Structures are given as C-alpha cells and as structure tokens.
Short mmCIF file of C-alpha atoms and ligand atoms in Angstrom, two decimals:
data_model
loop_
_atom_site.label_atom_id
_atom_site.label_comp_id
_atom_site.label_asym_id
_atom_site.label_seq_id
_atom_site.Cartn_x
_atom_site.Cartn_y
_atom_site.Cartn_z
CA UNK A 477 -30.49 32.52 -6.63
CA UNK A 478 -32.30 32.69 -3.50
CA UNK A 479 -31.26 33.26 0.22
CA UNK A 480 -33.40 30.01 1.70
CA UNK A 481 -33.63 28.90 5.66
CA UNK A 482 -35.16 25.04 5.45
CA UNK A 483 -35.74 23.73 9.08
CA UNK A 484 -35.89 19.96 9.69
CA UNK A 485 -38.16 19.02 12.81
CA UNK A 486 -37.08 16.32 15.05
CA UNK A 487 -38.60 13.50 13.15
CA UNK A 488 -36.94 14.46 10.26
CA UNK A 489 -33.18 14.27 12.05
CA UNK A 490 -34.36 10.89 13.76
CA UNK A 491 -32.39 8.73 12.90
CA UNK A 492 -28.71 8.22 10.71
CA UNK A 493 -30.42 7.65 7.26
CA UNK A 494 -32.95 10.20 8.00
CA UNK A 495 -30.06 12.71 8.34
CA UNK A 496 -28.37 11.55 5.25
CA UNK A 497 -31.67 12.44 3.20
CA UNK A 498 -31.92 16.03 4.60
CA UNK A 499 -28.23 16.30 3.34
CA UNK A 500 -29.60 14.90 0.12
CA UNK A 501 -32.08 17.45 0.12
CA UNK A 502 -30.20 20.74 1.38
CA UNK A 503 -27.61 19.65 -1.28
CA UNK A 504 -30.45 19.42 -3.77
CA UNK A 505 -31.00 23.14 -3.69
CA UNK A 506 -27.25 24.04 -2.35
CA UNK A 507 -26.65 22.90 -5.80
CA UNK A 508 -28.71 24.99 -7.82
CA UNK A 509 -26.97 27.70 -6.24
CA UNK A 510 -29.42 28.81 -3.18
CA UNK A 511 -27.69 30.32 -0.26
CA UNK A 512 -28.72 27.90 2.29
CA UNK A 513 -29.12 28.07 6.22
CA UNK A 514 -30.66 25.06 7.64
CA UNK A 515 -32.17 24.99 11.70
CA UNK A 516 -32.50 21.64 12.84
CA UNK A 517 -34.31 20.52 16.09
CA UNK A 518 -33.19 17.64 18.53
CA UNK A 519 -33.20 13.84 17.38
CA UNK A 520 -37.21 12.87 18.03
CA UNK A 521 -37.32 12.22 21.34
CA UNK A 522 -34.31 13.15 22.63
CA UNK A 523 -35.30 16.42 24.77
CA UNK A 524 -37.71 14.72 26.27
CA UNK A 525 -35.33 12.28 26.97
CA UNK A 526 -32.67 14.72 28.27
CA UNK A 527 -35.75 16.14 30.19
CA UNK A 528 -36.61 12.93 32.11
CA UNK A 529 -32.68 12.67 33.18
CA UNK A 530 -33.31 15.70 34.73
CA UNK A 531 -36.52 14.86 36.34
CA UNK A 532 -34.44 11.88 37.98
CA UNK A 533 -32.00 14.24 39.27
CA UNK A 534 -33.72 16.62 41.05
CA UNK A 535 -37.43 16.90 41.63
CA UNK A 536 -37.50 20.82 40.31
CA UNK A 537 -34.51 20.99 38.26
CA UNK A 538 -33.13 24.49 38.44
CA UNK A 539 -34.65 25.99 35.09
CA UNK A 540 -30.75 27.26 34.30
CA UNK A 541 -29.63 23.67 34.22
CA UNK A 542 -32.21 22.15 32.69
CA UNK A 543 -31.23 24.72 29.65
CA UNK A 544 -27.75 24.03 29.35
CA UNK A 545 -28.52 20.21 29.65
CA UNK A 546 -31.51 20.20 27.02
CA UNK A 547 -29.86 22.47 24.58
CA UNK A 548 -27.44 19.51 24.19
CA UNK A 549 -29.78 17.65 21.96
CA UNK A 550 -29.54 20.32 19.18
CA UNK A 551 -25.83 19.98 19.38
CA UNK A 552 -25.80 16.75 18.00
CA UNK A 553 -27.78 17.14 15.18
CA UNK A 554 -25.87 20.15 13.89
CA UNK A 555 -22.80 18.30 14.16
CA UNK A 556 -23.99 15.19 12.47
CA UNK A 557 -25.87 16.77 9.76
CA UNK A 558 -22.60 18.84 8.75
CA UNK A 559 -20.60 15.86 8.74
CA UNK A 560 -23.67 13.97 6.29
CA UNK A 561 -22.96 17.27 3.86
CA UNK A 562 -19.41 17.08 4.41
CA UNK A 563 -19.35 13.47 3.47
CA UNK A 564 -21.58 14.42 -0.35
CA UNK A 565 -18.87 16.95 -0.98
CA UNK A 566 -21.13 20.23 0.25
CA UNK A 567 -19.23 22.48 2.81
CA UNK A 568 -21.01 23.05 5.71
CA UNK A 569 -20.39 24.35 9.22
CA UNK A 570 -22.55 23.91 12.28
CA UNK A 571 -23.32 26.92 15.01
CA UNK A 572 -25.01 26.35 18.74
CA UNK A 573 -27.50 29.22 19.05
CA UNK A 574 -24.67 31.09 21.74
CA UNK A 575 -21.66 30.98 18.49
CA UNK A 576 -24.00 32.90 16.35
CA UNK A 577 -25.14 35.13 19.16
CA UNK A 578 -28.99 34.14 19.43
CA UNK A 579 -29.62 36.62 21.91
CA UNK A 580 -32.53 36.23 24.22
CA UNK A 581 -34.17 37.48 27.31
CA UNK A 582 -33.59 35.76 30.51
CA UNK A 583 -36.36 33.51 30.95
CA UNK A 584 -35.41 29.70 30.99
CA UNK A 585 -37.45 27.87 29.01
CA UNK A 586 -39.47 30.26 27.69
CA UNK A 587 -36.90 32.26 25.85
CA UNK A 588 -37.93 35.39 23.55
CA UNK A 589 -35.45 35.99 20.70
CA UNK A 590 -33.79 39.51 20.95
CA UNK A 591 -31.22 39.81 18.43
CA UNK A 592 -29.04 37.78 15.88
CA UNK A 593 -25.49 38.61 14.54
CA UNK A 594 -26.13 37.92 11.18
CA UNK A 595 -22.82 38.94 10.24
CA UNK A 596 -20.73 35.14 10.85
CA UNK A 597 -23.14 33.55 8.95
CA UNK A 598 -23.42 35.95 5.95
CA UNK A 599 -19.14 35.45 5.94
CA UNK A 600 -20.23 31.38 5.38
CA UNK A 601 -22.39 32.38 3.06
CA UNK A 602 -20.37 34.17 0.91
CA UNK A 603 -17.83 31.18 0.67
CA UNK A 604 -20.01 29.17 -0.36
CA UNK A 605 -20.88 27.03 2.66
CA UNK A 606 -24.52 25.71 4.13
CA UNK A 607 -25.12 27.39 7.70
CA UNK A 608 -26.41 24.59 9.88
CA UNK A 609 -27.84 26.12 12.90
CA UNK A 610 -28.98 24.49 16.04
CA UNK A 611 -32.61 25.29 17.19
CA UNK A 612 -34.44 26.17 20.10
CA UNK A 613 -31.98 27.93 22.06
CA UNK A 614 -29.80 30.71 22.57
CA UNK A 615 -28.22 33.50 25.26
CA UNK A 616 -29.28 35.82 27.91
CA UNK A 617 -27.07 39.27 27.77
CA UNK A 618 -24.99 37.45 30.61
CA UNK A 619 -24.42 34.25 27.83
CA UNK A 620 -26.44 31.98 30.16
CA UNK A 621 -27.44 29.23 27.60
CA UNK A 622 -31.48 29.82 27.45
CA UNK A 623 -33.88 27.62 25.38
CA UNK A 624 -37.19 29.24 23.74
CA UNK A 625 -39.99 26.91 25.04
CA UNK A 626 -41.34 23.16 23.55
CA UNK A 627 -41.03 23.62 19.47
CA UNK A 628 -38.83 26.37 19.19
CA UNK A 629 -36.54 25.63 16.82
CA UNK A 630 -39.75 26.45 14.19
CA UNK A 631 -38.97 30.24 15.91
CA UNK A 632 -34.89 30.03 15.08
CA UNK A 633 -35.77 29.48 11.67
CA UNK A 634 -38.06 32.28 11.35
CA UNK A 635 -36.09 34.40 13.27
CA UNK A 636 -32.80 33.76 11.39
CA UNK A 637 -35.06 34.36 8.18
CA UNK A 638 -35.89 38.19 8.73
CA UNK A 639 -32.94 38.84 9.92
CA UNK A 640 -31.46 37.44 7.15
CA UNK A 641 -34.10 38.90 4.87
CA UNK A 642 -34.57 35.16 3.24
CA UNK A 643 -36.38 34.99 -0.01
CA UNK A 644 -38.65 31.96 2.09
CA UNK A 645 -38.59 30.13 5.36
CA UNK A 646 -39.51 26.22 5.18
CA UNK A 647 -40.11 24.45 7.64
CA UNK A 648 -39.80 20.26 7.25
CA UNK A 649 -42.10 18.15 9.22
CA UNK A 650 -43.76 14.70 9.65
CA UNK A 651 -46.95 16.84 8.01
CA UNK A 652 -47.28 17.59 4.62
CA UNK A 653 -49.02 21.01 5.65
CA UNK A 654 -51.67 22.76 6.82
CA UNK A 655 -54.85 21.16 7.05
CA UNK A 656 -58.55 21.96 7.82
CA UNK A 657 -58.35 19.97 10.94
CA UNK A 658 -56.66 17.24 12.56
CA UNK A 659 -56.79 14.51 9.79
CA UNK A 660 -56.49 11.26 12.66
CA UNK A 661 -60.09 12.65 13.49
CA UNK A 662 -61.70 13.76 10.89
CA UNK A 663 -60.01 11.46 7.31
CA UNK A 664 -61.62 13.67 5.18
CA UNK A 665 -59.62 16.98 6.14
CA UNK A 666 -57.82 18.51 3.50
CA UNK A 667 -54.37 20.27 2.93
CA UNK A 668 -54.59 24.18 2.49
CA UNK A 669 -52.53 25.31 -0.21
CA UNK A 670 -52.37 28.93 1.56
CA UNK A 671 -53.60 30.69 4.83
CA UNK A 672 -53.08 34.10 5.90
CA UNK A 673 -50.43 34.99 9.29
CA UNK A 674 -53.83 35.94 11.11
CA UNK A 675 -55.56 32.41 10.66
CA UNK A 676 -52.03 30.64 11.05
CA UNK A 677 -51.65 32.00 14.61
CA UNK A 678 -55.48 31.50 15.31
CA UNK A 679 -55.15 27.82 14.68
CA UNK A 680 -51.67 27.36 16.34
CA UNK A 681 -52.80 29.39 19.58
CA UNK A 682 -55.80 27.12 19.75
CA UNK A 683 -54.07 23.88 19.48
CA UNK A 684 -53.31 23.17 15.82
CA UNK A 685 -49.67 22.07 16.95
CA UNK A 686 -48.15 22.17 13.26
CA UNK A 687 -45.84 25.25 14.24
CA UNK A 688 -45.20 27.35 16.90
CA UNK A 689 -47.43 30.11 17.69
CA UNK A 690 -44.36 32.20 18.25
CA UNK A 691 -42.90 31.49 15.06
CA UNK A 692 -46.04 32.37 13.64
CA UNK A 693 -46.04 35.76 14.76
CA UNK A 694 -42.25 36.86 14.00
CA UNK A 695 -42.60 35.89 10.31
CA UNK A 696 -46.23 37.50 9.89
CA UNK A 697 -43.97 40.75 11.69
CA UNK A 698 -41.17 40.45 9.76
CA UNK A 699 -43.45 39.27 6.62
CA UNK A 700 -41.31 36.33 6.07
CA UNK A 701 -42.94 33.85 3.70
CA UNK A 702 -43.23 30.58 5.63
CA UNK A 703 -44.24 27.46 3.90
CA UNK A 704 -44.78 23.99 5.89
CA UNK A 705 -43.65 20.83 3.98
CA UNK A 706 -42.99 17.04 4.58
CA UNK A 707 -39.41 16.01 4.81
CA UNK A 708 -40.89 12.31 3.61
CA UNK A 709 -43.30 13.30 0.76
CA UNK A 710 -42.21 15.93 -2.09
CA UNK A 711 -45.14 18.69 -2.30
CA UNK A 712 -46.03 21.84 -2.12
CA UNK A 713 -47.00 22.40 1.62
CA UNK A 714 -48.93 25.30 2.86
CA UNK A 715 -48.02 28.45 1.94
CA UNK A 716 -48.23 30.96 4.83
CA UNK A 717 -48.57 34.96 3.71
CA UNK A 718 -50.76 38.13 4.00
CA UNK A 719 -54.27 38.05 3.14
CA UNK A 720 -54.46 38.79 -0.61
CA UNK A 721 -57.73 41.05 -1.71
CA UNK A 722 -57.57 39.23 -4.98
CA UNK A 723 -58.37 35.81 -3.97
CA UNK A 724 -62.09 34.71 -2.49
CA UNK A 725 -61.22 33.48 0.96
CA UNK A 726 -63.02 30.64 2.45
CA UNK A 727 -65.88 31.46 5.20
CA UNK A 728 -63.70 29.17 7.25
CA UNK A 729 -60.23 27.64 6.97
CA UNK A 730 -60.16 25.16 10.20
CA UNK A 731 -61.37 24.10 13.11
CA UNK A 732 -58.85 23.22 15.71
CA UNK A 733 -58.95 21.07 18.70
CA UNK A 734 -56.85 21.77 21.77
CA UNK A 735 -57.23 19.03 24.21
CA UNK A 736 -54.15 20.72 26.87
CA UNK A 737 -56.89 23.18 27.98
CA UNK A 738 -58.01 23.41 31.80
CA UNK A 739 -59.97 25.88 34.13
CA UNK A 740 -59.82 27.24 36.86
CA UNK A 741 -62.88 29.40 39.30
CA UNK A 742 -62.57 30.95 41.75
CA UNK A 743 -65.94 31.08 43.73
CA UNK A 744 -67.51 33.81 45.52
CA UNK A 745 -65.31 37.08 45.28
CA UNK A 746 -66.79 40.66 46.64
CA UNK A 747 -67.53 42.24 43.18
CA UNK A 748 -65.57 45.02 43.01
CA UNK A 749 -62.65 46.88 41.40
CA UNK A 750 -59.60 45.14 41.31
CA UNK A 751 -60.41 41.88 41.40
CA UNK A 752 -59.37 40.36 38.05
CA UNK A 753 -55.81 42.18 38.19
CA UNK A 754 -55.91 40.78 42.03
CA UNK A 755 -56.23 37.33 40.23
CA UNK A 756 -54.64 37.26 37.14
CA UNK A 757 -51.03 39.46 38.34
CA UNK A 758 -49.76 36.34 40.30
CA UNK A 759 -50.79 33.82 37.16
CA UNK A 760 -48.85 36.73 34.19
CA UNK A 761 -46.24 37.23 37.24
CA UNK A 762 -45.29 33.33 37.01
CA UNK A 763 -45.43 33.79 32.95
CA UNK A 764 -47.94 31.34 32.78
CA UNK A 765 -50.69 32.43 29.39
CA UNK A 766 -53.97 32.78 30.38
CA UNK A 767 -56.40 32.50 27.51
CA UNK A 768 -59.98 32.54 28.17
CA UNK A 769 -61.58 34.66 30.57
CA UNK A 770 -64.67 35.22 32.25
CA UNK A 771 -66.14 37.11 35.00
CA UNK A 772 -69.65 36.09 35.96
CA UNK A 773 -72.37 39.24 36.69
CA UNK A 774 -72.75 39.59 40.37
CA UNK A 775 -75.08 38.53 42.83
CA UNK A 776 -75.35 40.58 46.44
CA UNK A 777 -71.71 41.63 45.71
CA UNK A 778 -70.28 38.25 45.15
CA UNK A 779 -69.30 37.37 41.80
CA UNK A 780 -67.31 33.72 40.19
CA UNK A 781 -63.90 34.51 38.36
CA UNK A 782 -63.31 31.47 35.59
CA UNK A 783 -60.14 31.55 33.58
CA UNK A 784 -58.35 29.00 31.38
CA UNK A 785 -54.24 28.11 31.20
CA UNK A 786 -52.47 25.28 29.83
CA UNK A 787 -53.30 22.20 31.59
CA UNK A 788 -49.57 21.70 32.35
CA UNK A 789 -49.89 25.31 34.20
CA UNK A 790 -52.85 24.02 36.49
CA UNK A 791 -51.14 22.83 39.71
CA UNK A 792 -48.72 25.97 39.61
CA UNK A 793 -52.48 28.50 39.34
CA UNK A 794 -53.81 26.58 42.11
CA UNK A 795 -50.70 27.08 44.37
CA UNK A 796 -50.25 30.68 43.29
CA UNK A 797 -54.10 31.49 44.23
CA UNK A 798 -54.59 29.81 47.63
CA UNK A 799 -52.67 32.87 49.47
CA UNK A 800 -54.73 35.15 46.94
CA UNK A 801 -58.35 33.44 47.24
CA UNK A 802 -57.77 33.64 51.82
CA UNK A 803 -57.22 37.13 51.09
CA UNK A 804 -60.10 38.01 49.07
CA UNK A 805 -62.49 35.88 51.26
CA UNK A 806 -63.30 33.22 48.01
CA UNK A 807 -65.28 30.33 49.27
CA UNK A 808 -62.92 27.36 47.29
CA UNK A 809 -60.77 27.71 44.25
CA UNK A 810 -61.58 24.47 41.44
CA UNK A 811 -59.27 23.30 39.11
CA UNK A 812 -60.72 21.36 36.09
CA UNK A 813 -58.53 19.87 33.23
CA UNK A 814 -61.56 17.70 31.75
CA UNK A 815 -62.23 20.16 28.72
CA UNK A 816 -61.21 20.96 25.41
CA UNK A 817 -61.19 23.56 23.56
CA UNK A 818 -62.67 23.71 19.63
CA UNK A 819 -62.21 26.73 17.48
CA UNK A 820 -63.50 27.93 14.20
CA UNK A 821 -61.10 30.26 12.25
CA UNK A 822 -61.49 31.60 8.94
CA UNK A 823 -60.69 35.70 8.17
CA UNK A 824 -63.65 34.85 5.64
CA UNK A 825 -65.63 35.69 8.96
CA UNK A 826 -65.44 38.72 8.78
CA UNK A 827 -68.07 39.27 6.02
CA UNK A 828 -70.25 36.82 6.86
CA UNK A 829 -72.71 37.13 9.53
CA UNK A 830 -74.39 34.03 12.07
CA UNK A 831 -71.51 31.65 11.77
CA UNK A 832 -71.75 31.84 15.71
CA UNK A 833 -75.03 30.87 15.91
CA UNK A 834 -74.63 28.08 13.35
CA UNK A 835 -72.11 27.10 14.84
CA UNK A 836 -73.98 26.80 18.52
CA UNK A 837 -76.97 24.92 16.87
CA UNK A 838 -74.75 21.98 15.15
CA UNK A 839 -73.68 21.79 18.61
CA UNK A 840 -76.94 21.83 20.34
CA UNK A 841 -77.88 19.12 17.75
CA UNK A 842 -75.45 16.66 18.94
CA UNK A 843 -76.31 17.44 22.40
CA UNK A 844 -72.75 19.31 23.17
CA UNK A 845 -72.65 21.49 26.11
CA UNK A 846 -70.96 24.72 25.76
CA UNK A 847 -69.08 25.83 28.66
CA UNK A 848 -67.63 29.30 27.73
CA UNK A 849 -67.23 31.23 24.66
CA UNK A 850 -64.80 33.46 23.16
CA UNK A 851 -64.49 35.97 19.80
CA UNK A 852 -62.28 37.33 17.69
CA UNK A 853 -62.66 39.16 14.73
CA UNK A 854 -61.60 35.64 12.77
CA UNK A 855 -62.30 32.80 15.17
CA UNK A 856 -64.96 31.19 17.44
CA UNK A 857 -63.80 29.21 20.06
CA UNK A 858 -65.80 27.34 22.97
CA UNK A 859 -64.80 25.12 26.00
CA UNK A 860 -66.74 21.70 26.18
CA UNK A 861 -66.51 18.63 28.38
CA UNK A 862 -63.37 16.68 26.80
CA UNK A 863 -65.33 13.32 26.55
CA UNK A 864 -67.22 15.52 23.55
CA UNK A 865 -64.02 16.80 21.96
CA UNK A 866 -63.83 14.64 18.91
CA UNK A 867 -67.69 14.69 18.24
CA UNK A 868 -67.36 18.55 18.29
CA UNK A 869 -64.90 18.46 15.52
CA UNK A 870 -66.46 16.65 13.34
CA UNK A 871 -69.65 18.08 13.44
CA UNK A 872 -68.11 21.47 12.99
CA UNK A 873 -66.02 20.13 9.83
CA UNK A 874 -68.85 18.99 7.99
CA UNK A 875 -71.43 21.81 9.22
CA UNK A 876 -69.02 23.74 7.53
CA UNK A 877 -68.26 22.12 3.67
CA UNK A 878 -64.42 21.75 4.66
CA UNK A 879 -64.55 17.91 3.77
N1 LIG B 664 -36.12 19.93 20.50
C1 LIG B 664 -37.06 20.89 20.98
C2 LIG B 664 -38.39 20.23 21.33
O1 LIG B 664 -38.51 19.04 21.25
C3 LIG B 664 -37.26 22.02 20.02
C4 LIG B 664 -37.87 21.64 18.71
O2 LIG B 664 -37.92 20.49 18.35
O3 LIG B 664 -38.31 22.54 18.00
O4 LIG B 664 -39.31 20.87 21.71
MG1 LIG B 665 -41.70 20.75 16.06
#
C-alpha cells in the first residue's frame, strides 16, 4: 500500500466527462488500497479566462485581487471532482490551498511554498478518504490568498508529496512524458523512460514547458520520485530521479526550444565596478529572472551590458532602466524579443569533451547565427534570431542520434 499524490493538469479536468475519468482513475488505485491525494489545476482555460475579466476591470489589476479572483478556478475543480468520486461510491473531500494551510511568502503571483499542515489531511487519510487538493495557490502568514505563478499546481503536488513523504508524485498531462524535444517540430522525438532532477530542471528552465521548473527543484530537494504521464493514454511516462552510476547515460537527453526569450543592452556604460549590480538590482528588485548574461570587454572605458528575461518581463526592464541608464550616462537602452533560445542538455556531458564545438559547426552549417552563449556543467544553450528557431532544433536533434 502506497501513500500516492496524482495531479491532473487543466486539460485533464476540462470538461464534465473528463472529470468523471480522473474519478475513474483515482478510484482505480483508491481501490487497491493506495492512500490517495490528488492536486488538480483549473478547468483548461479558465485562469486565463478569469485573468482577462480582470484585465477588463482594471488596466493593472492589483496583484492581491487578481489572486483571490484566479484562485477561484481551482475551487471548482476540487469541488466537482469530489462530487464525480462521491457519485462511484469513493469518499472524498476537497481543500482550497488556505483550509490545508499552504503557506507561502507574500509575493502575488509568484508565490514560494513555505510550509504545509500535513496533519488534516493525514486525519482523511486514515479514514479512508481521497484528499482532493486545489492547486496553484495558497496563504501569506497574514492568510492573504496568494497563487504560485503560471503552472503551479505541478509545485502543490510536489510539495504536498515530501511533506507527505509519498511513495511517488504523478503528475497527469495532455503529454505522455518526457521527450527529446518538442515532438510538433521534430516527429521523430522520442519519449524518455527516465531523466535525472539535474537534466529535468535544465530542460524546464530552458523552455521544455512539460512541468514547472519549480516543481522540479522541490522534488529533486526533497528526492520525491516524480513521474509525468498522460491522463488520455495508459503508459509508463517519464520517470524523474537521481542520476544512477549503474546505468550508461546518454551524451545528450534533449534539446529544448524556448521561444519567450528577449534581450535587452544597454549601450555604452563607463567600465567600471559596480555596474552589473547597478543594472541588474532594479530587474531582481522587481523579481523579474534574469537568465543570460553578458558583459562585453571594454573599449576607452565604455563597455555594452546584454542580458536576457522573459519576453513577458521586457516592457517592465525597459521602464525600470531608463532612470538607471540617465544615471550611468548609457547612450540608448534596446529591447529585442526576436530570439529564441535552444539548449542542449544531457549530464552525459560531463565526460565527453567538444559537444560545444559540434554543436557550433551543425550550426554554422545551416548558416545559424549565434548570438550569445551560455554553460553549465550539463547544458549548452545559445540565443539565435527566432526566424531560425525551428531549423536549430532540428539540426541539433539529428546532429545528435536522438531520432
Ligand atoms: N491554473 C493555473 C494555470 O493555468 C495553474 C496550473 O494549471 O497549474 O497556470
Ligand atoms: Mg500545467
């Protein structure tokens, strides 16, 4: 008998019937006597639904409100998918992040997971009832209803795994895993049976939008076996875990796309100490990620400052740096969200020597300008033009045997 979270993404809960089969399912293993908490996410398409409304209301809706009002969408699905299991004779009861105490900082929006009180649940638990929990959101220490950014509810399910100590965390979605690359551009990609926490958040932070990055990280800190599975298709999914010396890894696992990239420069800054944290404070003070950073060698004591963020971040950089480019003297501050970014990631890398540079000529081959470049110990990543984005892929798939 296992202790098992199972989260159902928003596709999954879309619609009546498709809430009737995840009661079919959690009953499934409810039945064989698993211990069962289940996270679902908003109806697809409701929070960006609920998000519009709020769009119409107020051109900046105050990041509180939009919290309280988006969280709603959750609500609904716990309640309905209780009432599906009620309805097939399993006992279930449905918690909003706040009942269960999902305790999180006070950033709206953006919400990092504190604490859980595990205790309510284990009570259900023990009398024999599925948990149904609602994803994505939580409270601040003053119970201000917070949500934990676009995806989140992948994070709930993680989180309420190690704190629960689950025996595995799955996570249902319109995918029927992990795969070597975005199949809709390259048909040949292929579903990973396993990847390592390391590679996992390598491929989600650059774009592979399977799970979310943040999720990613609490189970590889908590160690919290995640698989990913299709709610449609029965399979095996990806399993996610620790890199295991027994098996022969790959050279390379994926190559991921990330199309939401954009950059910004700031031209012609006196090249001196204290420039970058003059730059970058106001972009980390706003809590907006930069990723990619570079910091051209000077010329007569000028220097260019280029860093990437989110394109959805790129108006807010420009705004924050026009008081901080007057004061530095910078000739013009550019904004450019015409690029892409393409990463190789494999911990197989780590042994193996001139995948960079094989990497650069396939590229130089097809006539793809690189822009910047980046390194980690397990990934490759480069900025190019976003016209090239696709081409880029699928040269590096096949450069690479992952077909
Ligand atoms: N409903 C939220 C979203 O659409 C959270 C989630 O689905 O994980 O981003
Ligand atoms: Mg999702």
């Amino acid at each position: 008998m296992a202790l098992l979270v199972e989260k159902y993404g928003g596709t999954s809960v879309g619609s009546v019937e498709r809430i009737q089969a995840v009661a079919q399912n959690v009953a499934a293993s409810a039945r064989q006597g698993h211990r069962m908490i289940v996270v679902v996410s908003a109806m697809s398409g409701e929070t960006n639904r609920l998000l519009e409304l709020a769009g119409s209301m107020h051109p900046n809706p105050p990041a509180r409100e939009t919290d309280v009002l988006v969280s709603t969408g959750e609500q609904v699905t716990i309640a309905l998918l209780s009432m599906a299991l009620d309805a097939i004779g399993v006992p279930a009861r449905s918690y909003t992040g706040g009942q269960i105490r999902i305790l999180t900082d006070e950033i709206h929006g953006k919400a990092r997971i504190k604490k859980i009180d595990a205790a309510r649940v284990m009570q259900d638990l023990e009398n024999g009832r599925v948990v149904v929990v609602a994803g994505f959101q939580g409270v601040d220490g003053e119970n201000n209803i917070t949500t934990l950014g676009r995806g989140g509810s992948d994070t709930t399910a993680v989180a309420m795994a190690a704190s629960l100590n689950a025996d595995e965390c799955r996570i249902y979605t319109d995918v029927d895993g992990v795969y070597t690359t975005d199949p809709r551009i390259v048909p040949e990609a292929r579903r990973l049976a396993r990847i390592t926490f390391e590679e996992m958040l390598e491929l989600a932070g650059a774009g592979a939008k399977v799970l979310q990055i943040r999720s990613v990280e609490f189970a590889g800190k908590y160690n919290v076996p995640l698989r990913v599975l299709s709610s449609f298709e029965p399979g095996p999914g990806t399993l996610i875990t620790y890199e295991d010396d027994t098996m022969e890894q790959p050279m390379i696992s994926g190559v991921a796309l990330n199309r939401d990239e954009a950059k910004v420069t700031v031209r012609d800054v006196p090249d001196r100490p204290g420039i970058a944290y003059a730059v970058l404070g106001p972009i980390s003070d706003a809590h907006i990620i930069v990723d990619m950073i570079v910091q051209n060698i000077g010329l007569d004591g000028m220097t260019d400052f280029t860093f990437t963020v989110g394109s959805s971040d790129l108006e807010r950089c420009l705004q924050l740096l026009e008081p901080v480019a007057k004061e530095l003297g910078a000739t013009e501050v550019i904004g450019d969200a015409d690029l892409a970014k393409i990463s190789l990631v494999g911990v197989g890398m780590r042994s193996h020597a001139g995948i960079a540079t094989e990497m650069f000529r396939a590229l130089a081959d097809k006539g793809i300008n690189i822009q910047m470049i980046s390194t980690s110990e397990i990934k490759i990543s480069v900025t190019v033009d976003l016209e090239y984005a696709e081409l880029a892929v699928r040269t590096l798939h096949k450069t690479f045997g992952l077909e």
